[in-house]
Amino acid sequence: MQAFEQRLTARRQDFHRNPELGFQEKRTKLEVARELRALGIDVHEGSGVVGVLHGGQGNRAIGLRADMDALPITETTSHGHRSETPGVMHACGHDGHMTMLLGAAERLAKDPDFEGTVVFLFQPNEELGLGANAMIDEGVLKQFPLDEIYAIHNLPGAPTGQVSTRTGIICNSETLFEIKVTGQGGHASMPHTGVDAITVAAELVLALQSIVSRKLPPGAGTVVSVTELLTDGQRNVLPGQAVLKGDYRARSPQDRAAVEKFMRQIAEGVSAAHGVSVTVDCATEFIETINANAPTEAVYRAGRAAGCEVVEDRQPMSFSEDFAHFCSAVPGCFLLLGNGETGANGQPLHASDYDFNDALLPIGAEFWVQLVRDRLPRRKDSQ
């Protein structure tokens, strides 16, 4: 077992040293496909990599997903497996997600004591919310019909190996918005001769915060964030144009629609008050991630069978997850696996000094094995 754990650590750290951005995961895909083939698993390549492992004669099939992409972040850690690609790092733990699933594939391929099919899905471009749909559009769910699908995400700040999830909403949707203000620019010394767009934009920034605090029920879990304010102004030039960019997160399609409605109402009111043009554009990149009941109960059982602490009915996460598109097509469960509470393992996801916890690798692999044994019946010739 020690050799297995050492292989997992070496593999994870290799992925970490060689991160690739979404839809650029060329080396990553080659490594994943090579390892799956070495295990005797059927491999299918497209935008992602799919491994198919059959056991016995059962007709049930479950999917296990891991994401592959890294982030455009410059790493600031000091460990020996730092990113060797300038400006790119695995700051979300996808290197660990892939490695845990490859570890499970190794164990299951050596002892396929189940009736049915396990489909290992290695997905590109999770961070921008484009990879799941890319695989679905290629027909992955038609070529490999699934009864259920599952995904793990590590959770810094939670005890190492702690399993937590819930039935229903587990991750918020994300909708990007862009609000354009067109006024009348002019000289900074004579603001009364025009309507500078930056003042109007600043009023909009503050007014948008009233959506969560005053227009939605307390506890709705909605977040509205303005992340950029761009203008064509200069040192002594009042801007005639301003653009607000940001995103909002919601826990239901109804709340998602309500935020857009209120955002447009506020824009119309500010536009009329100041005599300027205000336009609003919204685009939902991630839909809400909804866990089905039976798969969630299976996760609880598998977590306990793997010797993990299990937290049921945890609070939903405010971040968004591309796995939502798989869950909307197939009953599934997205779960969190504690990454540790101290050091780089406890730093927030997407932080430049974050690192995946290698101690979690065999725990995650064991969890996947136990989940397969829970969802696919035991082969008669192995009993």
mmCIF file of C-alpha atoms in Angstrom:
data_model
loop_
_atom_site.group_PDB
_atom_site.id
_atom_site.type_symbol
_atom_site.label_atom_id
_atom_site.label_comp_id
_atom_site.label_asym_id
_atom_site.label_seq_id
_atom_site.Cartn_x
_atom_site.Cartn_y
_atom_site.Cartn_z
ATOM 1 C CA MET A 1 0.000 0.000 0.000
ATOM 2 C CA GLN A 2 2.902 2.322 0.677
ATOM 3 C CA ALA A 3 4.089 1.932 -2.925
ATOM 4 C CA PHE A 4 0.566 2.790 -4.137
ATOM 5 C CA GLU A 5 0.523 5.962 -2.051
ATOM 6 C CA GLN A 6 3.989 6.929 -3.291
ATOM 7 C CA ARG A 7 2.854 6.499 -6.898
ATOM 8 C CA LEU A 8 -0.166 8.692 -6.264
ATOM 9 C CA THR A 9 1.972 11.413 -4.692
ATOM 10 C CA ALA A 10 4.462 11.338 -7.565
ATOM 11 C CA ARG A 11 1.655 11.509 -10.112
ATOM 12 C CA ARG A 12 -0.118 14.394 -8.359
ATOM 13 C CA GLN A 13 3.073 16.409 -8.020
ATOM 14 C CA ASP A 14 3.876 15.834 -11.699
ATOM 15 C CA PHE A 15 0.461 17.209 -12.632
ATOM 16 C CA HIS A 16 1.123 20.154 -10.323
ATOM 17 C CA ARG A 17 4.463 20.961 -11.932
ATOM 18 C CA ASN A 18 2.885 20.907 -15.395
ATOM 19 C CA PRO A 19 -0.434 22.808 -15.196
ATOM 20 C CA GLU A 20 -2.455 23.641 -18.301
ATOM 21 C CA LEU A 21 -5.346 26.040 -18.773
ATOM 22 C CA GLY A 22 -8.830 25.055 -19.951
ATOM 23 C CA PHE A 23 -8.980 23.476 -23.423
ATOM 24 C CA GLN A 24 -5.156 23.519 -23.459
ATOM 25 C CA GLU A 25 -4.758 20.326 -21.387
ATOM 26 C CA LYS A 26 -2.688 18.564 -24.066
ATOM 27 C CA ARG A 27 0.016 17.021 -21.895
ATOM 28 C CA THR A 28 -2.441 16.318 -19.102
ATOM 29 C CA LYS A 29 -4.747 14.393 -21.426
ATOM 30 C CA LEU A 30 -1.844 12.380 -22.831
ATOM 31 C CA GLU A 31 -0.730 11.392 -19.330
ATOM 32 C CA VAL A 32 -4.243 10.464 -18.210
ATOM 33 C CA ALA A 33 -4.900 8.398 -21.349
ATOM 34 C CA ARG A 34 -1.504 6.670 -21.052
ATOM 35 C CA GLU A 35 -2.156 5.618 -17.459
ATOM 36 C CA LEU A 36 -5.665 4.358 -18.198
ATOM 37 C CA ARG A 37 -4.436 2.291 -21.160
ATOM 38 C CA ALA A 38 -1.643 0.835 -19.030
ATOM 39 C CA LEU A 39 -4.370 -0.440 -16.677
ATOM 40 C CA GLY A 40 -6.187 -2.168 -19.547
ATOM 41 C CA ILE A 41 -9.057 0.321 -19.474
ATOM 42 C CA ASP A 42 -10.742 1.293 -22.752
ATOM 43 C CA VAL A 43 -9.875 4.898 -23.574
ATOM 44 C CA HIS A 44 -11.842 7.370 -25.680
ATOM 45 C CA GLU A 45 -10.442 10.822 -26.388
ATOM 46 C CA GLY A 46 -12.210 14.025 -27.355
ATOM 47 C CA SER A 47 -12.242 17.369 -25.600
ATOM 48 C CA GLY A 48 -11.659 15.289 -22.465
ATOM 49 C CA VAL A 49 -10.601 11.711 -21.760
ATOM 50 C CA VAL A 50 -13.039 8.891 -20.986
ATOM 51 C CA GLY A 51 -12.030 5.535 -19.553
ATOM 52 C CA VAL A 52 -14.488 2.620 -19.562
ATOM 53 C CA LEU A 53 -14.116 -0.380 -17.247
ATOM 54 C CA HIS A 54 -16.538 -3.303 -17.484
ATOM 55 C CA GLY A 55 -17.120 -5.802 -14.698
ATOM 56 C CA GLY A 56 -19.222 -8.922 -15.107
ATOM 57 C CA GLN A 57 -22.444 -8.787 -17.098
ATOM 58 C CA GLY A 58 -24.414 -6.095 -15.276
ATOM 59 C CA ASN A 59 -26.069 -3.352 -17.300
ATOM 60 C CA ARG A 60 -25.854 -0.544 -14.728
ATOM 61 C CA ALA A 61 -23.281 2.185 -15.335
ATOM 62 C CA ILE A 62 -22.010 4.982 -13.112
ATOM 63 C CA GLY A 63 -19.802 7.925 -14.026
ATOM 64 C CA LEU A 64 -16.989 9.336 -11.900
ATOM 65 C CA ARG A 65 -15.744 12.772 -12.953
ATOM 66 C CA ALA A 66 -12.478 14.615 -12.329
ATOM 67 C CA ASP A 67 -11.575 18.049 -13.728
ATOM 68 C CA MET A 68 -8.201 18.677 -15.391
ATOM 69 C CA ASP A 69 -7.615 22.412 -15.914
ATOM 70 C CA ALA A 70 -5.465 24.846 -13.956
ATOM 71 C CA LEU A 71 -5.781 28.603 -13.371
ATOM 72 C CA PRO A 72 -3.963 31.714 -14.682
ATOM 73 C CA ILE A 73 -2.316 32.384 -11.301
ATOM 74 C CA THR A 74 1.376 32.797 -10.445
ATOM 75 C CA GLU A 75 2.258 30.328 -7.699
ATOM 76 C CA THR A 76 3.869 31.689 -4.523
ATOM 77 C CA THR A 77 4.472 28.436 -2.631
ATOM 78 C CA SER A 78 7.985 27.193 -1.802
ATOM 79 C CA HIS A 79 7.549 23.397 -2.049
ATOM 80 C CA GLY A 80 9.588 21.297 -4.438
ATOM 81 C CA HIS A 81 6.797 20.637 -6.936
ATOM 82 C CA ARG A 82 5.977 24.253 -7.786
ATOM 83 C CA SER A 83 4.474 25.022 -11.176
ATOM 84 C CA GLU A 84 7.053 25.143 -13.955
ATOM 85 C CA THR A 85 4.686 27.094 -16.215
ATOM 86 C CA PRO A 86 4.906 30.852 -15.600
ATOM 87 C CA GLY A 87 1.590 32.395 -14.614
ATOM 88 C CA VAL A 88 -0.299 29.080 -14.428
ATOM 89 C CA MET A 89 -0.895 26.840 -11.408
ATOM 90 C CA HIS A 90 -3.194 24.183 -10.007
ATOM 91 C CA ALA A 91 -4.737 26.470 -7.392
ATOM 92 C CA CYS A 92 -8.010 24.542 -7.134
ATOM 93 C CA GLY A 93 -6.790 20.982 -6.621
ATOM 94 C CA HIS A 94 -7.720 19.536 -9.986
ATOM 95 C CA ASP A 95 -4.294 17.846 -9.971
ATOM 96 C CA GLY A 96 -5.444 15.940 -6.877
ATOM 97 C CA HIS A 97 -8.899 15.209 -8.289
ATOM 98 C CA MET A 98 -7.369 13.534 -11.346
ATOM 99 C CA THR A 99 -4.903 11.568 -9.243
ATOM 100 C CA MET A 100 -7.532 10.231 -6.840
ATOM 101 C CA LEU A 101 -9.617 9.019 -9.769
ATOM 102 C CA LEU A 102 -6.602 7.412 -11.455
ATOM 103 C CA GLY A 103 -5.830 5.701 -8.147
ATOM 104 C CA ALA A 104 -9.364 4.330 -8.007
ATOM 105 C CA ALA A 105 -9.105 3.209 -11.631
ATOM 106 C CA GLU A 106 -5.933 1.270 -10.780
ATOM 107 C CA ARG A 107 -7.543 -0.536 -7.862
ATOM 108 C CA LEU A 108 -10.774 -1.303 -9.693
ATOM 109 C CA ALA A 109 -8.975 -2.507 -12.836
ATOM 110 C CA LYS A 110 -6.916 -4.956 -10.758
ATOM 111 C CA ASP A 111 -10.008 -6.300 -9.002
ATOM 112 C CA PRO A 112 -13.196 -5.581 -11.002
ATOM 113 C CA ASP A 113 -15.420 -7.336 -8.473
ATOM 114 C CA PHE A 114 -18.604 -5.611 -9.621
ATOM 115 C CA GLU A 115 -21.384 -6.195 -12.130
ATOM 116 C CA GLY A 116 -21.714 -3.239 -14.459
ATOM 117 C CA THR A 117 -19.626 -0.433 -15.941
ATOM 118 C CA VAL A 118 -17.568 2.380 -14.434
ATOM 119 C CA VAL A 119 -17.000 5.363 -16.707
ATOM 120 C CA PHE A 120 -14.091 7.599 -15.679
ATOM 121 C CA LEU A 121 -14.634 11.113 -17.031
ATOM 122 C CA PHE A 122 -11.659 13.481 -17.096
ATOM 123 C CA GLN A 123 -13.159 16.844 -17.988
ATOM 124 C CA PRO A 124 -11.416 19.904 -19.443
ATOM 125 C CA ASN A 125 -12.114 23.554 -18.705
ATOM 126 C CA GLU A 126 -14.161 23.395 -15.529
ATOM 127 C CA GLU A 127 -13.013 26.824 -14.364
ATOM 128 C CA LEU A 128 -14.778 28.704 -17.178
ATOM 129 C CA GLY A 129 -17.823 26.434 -17.099
ATOM 130 C CA LEU A 130 -17.307 25.163 -20.641
ATOM 131 C CA GLY A 131 -15.891 21.666 -20.322
ATOM 132 C CA ALA A 132 -18.932 19.670 -19.234
ATOM 133 C CA ASN A 133 -21.062 20.970 -22.081
ATOM 134 C CA ALA A 134 -18.198 20.361 -24.518
ATOM 135 C CA MET A 135 -18.183 16.676 -23.565
ATOM 136 C CA ILE A 136 -21.986 16.470 -23.551
ATOM 137 C CA ASP A 137 -22.170 18.136 -26.979
ATOM 138 C CA GLU A 138 -19.691 15.550 -28.281
ATOM 139 C CA GLY A 139 -22.194 12.890 -27.204
ATOM 140 C CA VAL A 140 -20.405 11.421 -24.192
ATOM 141 C CA LEU A 141 -23.672 10.667 -22.377
ATOM 142 C CA LYS A 142 -25.175 9.080 -25.505
ATOM 143 C CA GLN A 143 -22.109 6.974 -26.203
ATOM 144 C CA PHE A 144 -21.803 5.964 -22.547
ATOM 145 C CA PRO A 145 -25.300 6.074 -20.990
ATOM 146 C CA LEU A 146 -25.093 6.489 -17.228
ATOM 147 C CA ASP A 147 -27.504 5.690 -14.428
ATOM 148 C CA GLU A 148 -25.711 8.049 -12.020
ATOM 149 C CA ILE A 149 -22.737 10.413 -11.961
ATOM 150 C CA TYR A 150 -20.478 11.679 -9.161
ATOM 151 C CA ALA A 151 -17.728 14.252 -8.609
ATOM 152 C CA ILE A 152 -15.384 15.155 -5.741
ATOM 153 C CA HIS A 153 -14.008 18.599 -4.912
ATOM 154 C CA ASN A 154 -11.461 19.136 -2.177
ATOM 155 C CA LEU A 155 -12.338 21.647 0.551
ATOM 156 C CA PRO A 156 -9.543 23.582 2.288
ATOM 157 C CA GLY A 157 -10.261 24.375 5.932
ATOM 158 C CA ALA A 158 -12.133 21.106 6.525
ATOM 159 C CA PRO A 159 -10.490 18.132 8.299
ATOM 160 C CA THR A 160 -8.534 15.895 5.949
ATOM 161 C CA GLY A 161 -10.824 13.273 4.434
ATOM 162 C CA GLN A 162 -14.077 14.662 5.832
ATOM 163 C CA VAL A 163 -16.948 13.919 3.404
ATOM 164 C CA SER A 164 -19.749 16.471 3.241
ATOM 165 C CA THR A 165 -22.637 17.082 0.884
ATOM 166 C CA ARG A 166 -26.411 17.417 0.803
ATOM 167 C CA THR A 167 -29.469 16.526 -1.238
ATOM 168 C CA GLY A 168 -30.735 19.345 -3.442
ATOM 169 C CA ILE A 169 -28.794 22.538 -4.093
ATOM 170 C CA ILE A 170 -25.078 22.113 -3.353
ATOM 171 C CA CYS A 171 -23.471 24.843 -5.515
ATOM 172 C CA ASN A 172 -24.809 28.195 -6.697
ATOM 173 C CA SER A 173 -25.260 29.259 -10.286
ATOM 174 C CA GLU A 174 -23.049 31.999 -11.708
ATOM 175 C CA THR A 175 -24.311 34.685 -14.079
ATOM 176 C CA LEU A 176 -21.937 37.252 -15.552
ATOM 177 C CA PHE A 177 -23.273 40.758 -16.073
ATOM 178 C CA GLU A 178 -22.123 43.841 -17.935
ATOM 179 C CA ILE A 179 -23.748 47.246 -17.470
ATOM 180 C CA LYS A 180 -22.834 50.036 -19.893
ATOM 181 C CA VAL A 181 -23.421 53.682 -19.014
ATOM 182 C CA THR A 182 -23.310 56.260 -21.821
ATOM 183 C CA GLY A 183 -23.428 59.876 -20.678
ATOM 184 C CA GLN A 184 -21.688 63.070 -21.755
ATOM 185 C CA GLY A 185 -18.026 63.494 -20.944
ATOM 186 C CA GLY A 186 -16.278 66.825 -20.536
ATOM 187 C CA HIS A 187 -13.706 68.870 -18.656
ATOM 188 C CA ALA A 188 -13.103 67.870 -15.049
ATOM 189 C CA SER A 189 -13.389 71.510 -13.985
ATOM 190 C CA MET A 190 -16.890 71.903 -15.457
ATOM 191 C CA PRO A 191 -18.950 68.808 -14.552
ATOM 192 C CA HIS A 192 -22.210 70.741 -14.923
ATOM 193 C CA THR A 193 -21.780 70.862 -18.714
ATOM 194 C CA GLY A 194 -22.285 67.123 -19.104
ATOM 195 C CA VAL A 195 -23.307 63.957 -17.257
ATOM 196 C CA ASP A 196 -20.165 62.051 -16.354
ATOM 197 C CA ALA A 197 -20.629 58.318 -16.548
ATOM 198 C CA ILE A 198 -18.437 57.480 -13.556
ATOM 199 C CA THR A 199 -20.767 59.154 -11.047
ATOM 200 C CA VAL A 200 -23.721 57.260 -12.464
ATOM 201 C CA ALA A 201 -21.721 54.017 -12.424
ATOM 202 C CA ALA A 202 -20.773 54.567 -8.789
ATOM 203 C CA GLU A 203 -24.448 55.033 -7.907
ATOM 204 C CA LEU A 204 -25.226 51.774 -9.693
ATOM 205 C CA VAL A 205 -22.532 49.902 -7.741
ATOM 206 C CA LEU A 206 -24.156 50.886 -4.459
ATOM 207 C CA ALA A 207 -27.726 50.409 -5.668
ATOM 208 C CA LEU A 208 -27.008 46.856 -6.845
ATOM 209 C CA GLN A 209 -26.157 45.857 -3.280
ATOM 210 C CA SER A 210 -29.780 46.505 -2.282
ATOM 211 C CA ILE A 211 -30.873 43.497 -4.353
ATOM 212 C CA VAL A 212 -29.527 41.042 -1.779
ATOM 213 C CA SER A 213 -30.106 43.163 1.331
ATOM 214 C CA ARG A 214 -33.608 44.435 0.537
ATOM 215 C CA LYS A 215 -35.212 42.609 -2.393
ATOM 216 C CA LEU A 216 -34.583 38.921 -1.647
ATOM 217 C CA PRO A 217 -35.479 36.891 1.476
ATOM 218 C CA PRO A 218 -32.813 36.620 4.185
ATOM 219 C CA GLY A 219 -30.930 33.373 3.802
ATOM 220 C CA ALA A 220 -31.525 33.124 0.054
ATOM 221 C CA GLY A 221 -27.798 32.621 -0.423
ATOM 222 C CA THR A 222 -27.569 35.075 -3.303
ATOM 223 C CA VAL A 223 -24.382 37.067 -3.896
ATOM 224 C CA VAL A 224 -24.047 40.093 -6.222
ATOM 225 C CA SER A 225 -20.481 41.302 -6.853
ATOM 226 C CA VAL A 226 -19.218 44.151 -9.047
ATOM 227 C CA THR A 227 -15.648 43.207 -9.938
ATOM 228 C CA GLU A 228 -14.653 45.792 -12.570
ATOM 229 C CA LEU A 229 -15.343 49.481 -13.320
ATOM 230 C CA LEU A 230 -13.896 50.673 -16.616
ATOM 231 C CA THR A 231 -14.173 54.196 -18.072
ATOM 232 C CA ASP A 232 -12.777 56.296 -20.898
ATOM 233 C CA GLY A 233 -11.851 59.106 -18.500
ATOM 234 C CA GLN A 234 -8.405 60.639 -18.013
ATOM 235 C CA ARG A 235 -6.678 62.822 -15.392
ATOM 236 C CA ASN A 236 -8.704 65.899 -16.290
ATOM 237 C CA VAL A 237 -11.366 64.322 -18.510
ATOM 238 C CA LEU A 238 -14.728 63.261 -17.151
ATOM 239 C CA PRO A 239 -15.724 59.955 -18.765
ATOM 240 C CA GLY A 240 -18.631 59.756 -21.148
ATOM 241 C CA GLN A 241 -18.712 55.969 -20.947
ATOM 242 C CA ALA A 242 -18.398 53.504 -18.085
ATOM 243 C CA VAL A 243 -18.732 49.741 -17.931
ATOM 244 C CA LEU A 244 -19.517 47.709 -14.809
ATOM 245 C CA LYS A 245 -18.702 44.004 -14.867
ATOM 246 C CA GLY A 246 -19.301 41.335 -12.278
ATOM 247 C CA ASP A 247 -21.291 38.263 -11.427
ATOM 248 C CA TYR A 248 -24.133 37.075 -9.260
ATOM 249 C CA ARG A 249 -24.686 33.701 -7.633
ATOM 250 C CA ALA A 250 -28.056 32.149 -6.861
ATOM 251 C CA ARG A 251 -29.434 28.926 -5.381
ATOM 252 C CA SER A 252 -32.465 28.596 -7.629
ATOM 253 C CA PRO A 253 -33.507 29.520 -11.175
ATOM 254 C CA GLN A 254 -36.239 31.697 -9.625
ATOM 255 C CA ASP A 255 -33.757 33.759 -7.591
ATOM 256 C CA ARG A 256 -31.453 33.931 -10.596
ATOM 257 C CA ALA A 257 -34.256 35.430 -12.690
ATOM 258 C CA ALA A 258 -35.239 37.786 -9.860
ATOM 259 C CA VAL A 259 -31.726 39.241 -9.625
ATOM 260 C CA GLU A 260 -31.703 40.028 -13.331
ATOM 261 C CA LYS A 261 -35.156 41.620 -13.090
ATOM 262 C CA PHE A 262 -34.156 43.858 -10.184
ATOM 263 C CA MET A 263 -30.861 44.719 -11.860
ATOM 264 C CA ARG A 264 -32.710 45.949 -14.941
ATOM 265 C CA GLN A 265 -35.194 47.901 -12.810
ATOM 266 C CA ILE A 266 -32.372 49.680 -10.993
ATOM 267 C CA ALA A 267 -30.616 50.460 -14.269
ATOM 268 C CA GLU A 268 -33.796 51.912 -15.757
ATOM 269 C CA GLY A 269 -34.366 54.076 -12.686
ATOM 270 C CA VAL A 270 -30.826 55.435 -12.594
ATOM 271 C CA SER A 271 -30.940 56.027 -16.345
ATOM 272 C CA ALA A 272 -34.116 58.088 -16.044
ATOM 273 C CA ALA A 273 -32.832 60.021 -13.026
ATOM 274 C CA HIS A 274 -29.642 61.146 -14.764
ATOM 275 C CA GLY A 275 -30.724 61.299 -18.399
ATOM 276 C CA VAL A 276 -28.166 58.760 -19.597
ATOM 277 C CA SER A 277 -28.306 55.467 -21.481
ATOM 278 C CA VAL A 278 -27.833 52.328 -19.383
ATOM 279 C CA THR A 279 -27.843 48.838 -20.905
ATOM 280 C CA VAL A 280 -27.677 45.510 -19.048
ATOM 281 C CA ASP A 281 -26.436 42.191 -20.443
ATOM 282 C CA CYS A 282 -26.498 38.930 -18.444
ATOM 283 C CA ALA A 283 -25.134 35.496 -19.347
ATOM 284 C CA THR A 284 -25.426 32.445 -17.091
ATOM 285 C CA GLU A 285 -22.173 30.474 -17.286
ATOM 286 C CA PHE A 286 -22.918 27.923 -14.524
ATOM 287 C CA ILE A 287 -26.370 26.672 -13.590
ATOM 288 C CA GLU A 288 -27.220 25.499 -10.061
ATOM 289 C CA THR A 289 -25.730 22.140 -9.064
ATOM 290 C CA ILE A 290 -28.520 19.898 -7.760
ATOM 291 C CA ASN A 291 -27.787 16.607 -5.996
ATOM 292 C CA ALA A 292 -30.256 13.742 -6.361
ATOM 293 C CA ASN A 293 -31.429 11.863 -3.271
ATOM 294 C CA ALA A 294 -30.279 8.276 -3.985
ATOM 295 C CA PRO A 295 -26.756 9.236 -5.136
ATOM 296 C CA THR A 296 -26.350 11.500 -2.093
ATOM 297 C CA GLU A 297 -27.345 8.703 0.276
ATOM 298 C CA ALA A 298 -24.838 6.470 -1.532
ATOM 299 C CA VAL A 299 -22.095 9.040 -0.897
ATOM 300 C CA TYR A 300 -22.873 8.991 2.822
ATOM 301 C CA ARG A 301 -22.615 5.196 2.900
ATOM 302 C CA ALA A 302 -19.420 5.111 0.825
ATOM 303 C CA GLY A 303 -17.824 7.759 3.021
ATOM 304 C CA ARG A 304 -18.497 5.744 6.151
ATOM 305 C CA ALA A 305 -17.299 2.526 4.468
ATOM 306 C CA ALA A 306 -14.050 4.318 3.542
ATOM 307 C CA GLY A 307 -13.548 5.297 7.188
ATOM 308 C CA CYS A 308 -14.243 8.989 6.636
ATOM 309 C CA GLU A 309 -16.050 11.410 8.897
ATOM 310 C CA VAL A 310 -19.337 12.134 7.123
ATOM 311 C CA VAL A 311 -21.248 15.400 7.430
ATOM 312 C CA GLU A 312 -24.784 15.127 6.101
ATOM 313 C CA ASP A 313 -26.948 18.004 4.895
ATOM 314 C CA ARG A 314 -24.108 20.518 4.876
ATOM 315 C CA GLN A 315 -24.732 24.143 3.915
ATOM 316 C CA PRO A 316 -24.664 24.797 0.145
ATOM 317 C CA MET A 317 -21.479 26.268 -1.280
ATOM 318 C CA SER A 318 -21.613 29.773 -2.760
ATOM 319 C CA PHE A 319 -19.157 28.883 -5.526
ATOM 320 C CA SER A 320 -20.296 27.416 -8.839
ATOM 321 C CA GLU A 321 -19.413 24.115 -10.472
ATOM 322 C CA ASP A 322 -19.455 22.997 -14.104
ATOM 323 C CA PHE A 323 -20.500 19.523 -12.934
ATOM 324 C CA ALA A 324 -24.005 21.040 -12.718
ATOM 325 C CA HIS A 325 -24.516 20.302 -16.415
ATOM 326 C CA PHE A 326 -23.878 16.596 -15.861
ATOM 327 C CA CYS A 327 -26.228 16.600 -12.841
ATOM 328 C CA SER A 328 -28.965 18.199 -14.917
ATOM 329 C CA ALA A 329 -28.735 15.330 -17.420
ATOM 330 C CA VAL A 330 -28.098 12.385 -15.077
ATOM 331 C CA PRO A 331 -28.963 11.903 -11.376
ATOM 332 C CA GLY A 332 -25.784 12.683 -9.503
ATOM 333 C CA CYS A 333 -23.999 13.938 -6.435
ATOM 334 C CA PHE A 334 -21.251 16.520 -5.993
ATOM 335 C CA LEU A 335 -19.388 16.130 -2.709
ATOM 336 C CA LEU A 336 -16.703 17.948 -0.752
ATOM 337 C CA LEU A 337 -13.656 16.173 0.668
ATOM 338 C CA GLY A 338 -11.699 17.964 3.406
ATOM 339 C CA ASN A 339 -8.207 19.046 2.313
ATOM 340 C CA GLY A 340 -6.850 19.938 5.758
ATOM 341 C CA GLU A 341 -6.922 22.915 8.060
ATOM 342 C CA THR A 342 -3.343 24.162 8.202
ATOM 343 C CA GLY A 343 -0.566 25.382 5.938
ATOM 344 C CA ALA A 344 -0.930 25.408 2.168
ATOM 345 C CA ASN A 345 -3.632 22.713 2.405
ATOM 346 C CA GLY A 346 -5.850 25.072 4.392
ATOM 347 C CA GLN A 347 -5.420 28.103 2.137
ATOM 348 C CA PRO A 348 -8.488 29.135 0.114
ATOM 349 C CA LEU A 349 -9.153 27.669 -3.304
ATOM 350 C CA HIS A 350 -7.659 29.894 -6.031
ATOM 351 C CA ALA A 351 -5.085 31.337 -3.607
ATOM 352 C CA SER A 352 -1.531 31.549 -4.981
ATOM 353 C CA ASP A 353 -0.171 29.739 -1.904
ATOM 354 C CA TYR A 354 -2.713 26.881 -1.909
ATOM 355 C CA ASP A 355 -1.676 23.262 -2.436
ATOM 356 C CA PHE A 356 -3.563 19.976 -2.597
ATOM 357 C CA ASN A 357 -2.985 17.646 0.350
ATOM 358 C CA ASP A 358 -1.179 14.479 -0.781
ATOM 359 C CA ALA A 359 -2.424 12.682 2.339
ATOM 360 C CA LEU A 360 -5.897 12.917 0.795
ATOM 361 C CA LEU A 361 -4.981 10.928 -2.327
ATOM 362 C CA PRO A 362 -5.393 7.367 -0.944
ATOM 363 C CA ILE A 363 -8.474 8.467 1.005
ATOM 364 C CA GLY A 364 -10.137 9.764 -2.143
ATOM 365 C CA ALA A 365 -9.191 6.658 -4.114
ATOM 366 C CA GLU A 366 -10.650 4.448 -1.373
ATOM 367 C CA PHE A 367 -13.837 6.505 -1.337
ATOM 368 C CA TRP A 368 -14.303 5.994 -5.088
ATOM 369 C CA VAL A 369 -13.772 2.239 -4.727
ATOM 370 C CA GLN A 370 -16.332 2.027 -1.930
ATOM 371 C CA LEU A 371 -18.823 4.061 -3.954
ATOM 372 C CA VAL A 372 -18.513 1.698 -6.927
ATOM 373 C CA ARG A 373 -19.082 -1.268 -4.610
ATOM 374 C CA ASP A 374 -22.158 0.447 -3.190
ATOM 375 C CA ARG A 375 -23.730 1.315 -6.552
ATOM 376 C CA LEU A 376 -22.814 -1.764 -8.613
ATOM 377 C CA PRO A 377 -23.695 -5.243 -7.314
ATOM 378 C CA ARG A 378 -20.913 -7.609 -6.333
ATOM 379 C CA ARG A 379 -19.927 -10.124 -8.975
ATOM 380 C CA LYS A 380 -21.178 -13.620 -8.161
ATOM 381 C CA ASP A 381 -17.816 -15.219 -9.013
ATOM 382 C CA SER A 382 -16.035 -12.926 -6.526
ATOM 383 C CA GLN A 383 -18.313 -13.611 -3.557
#
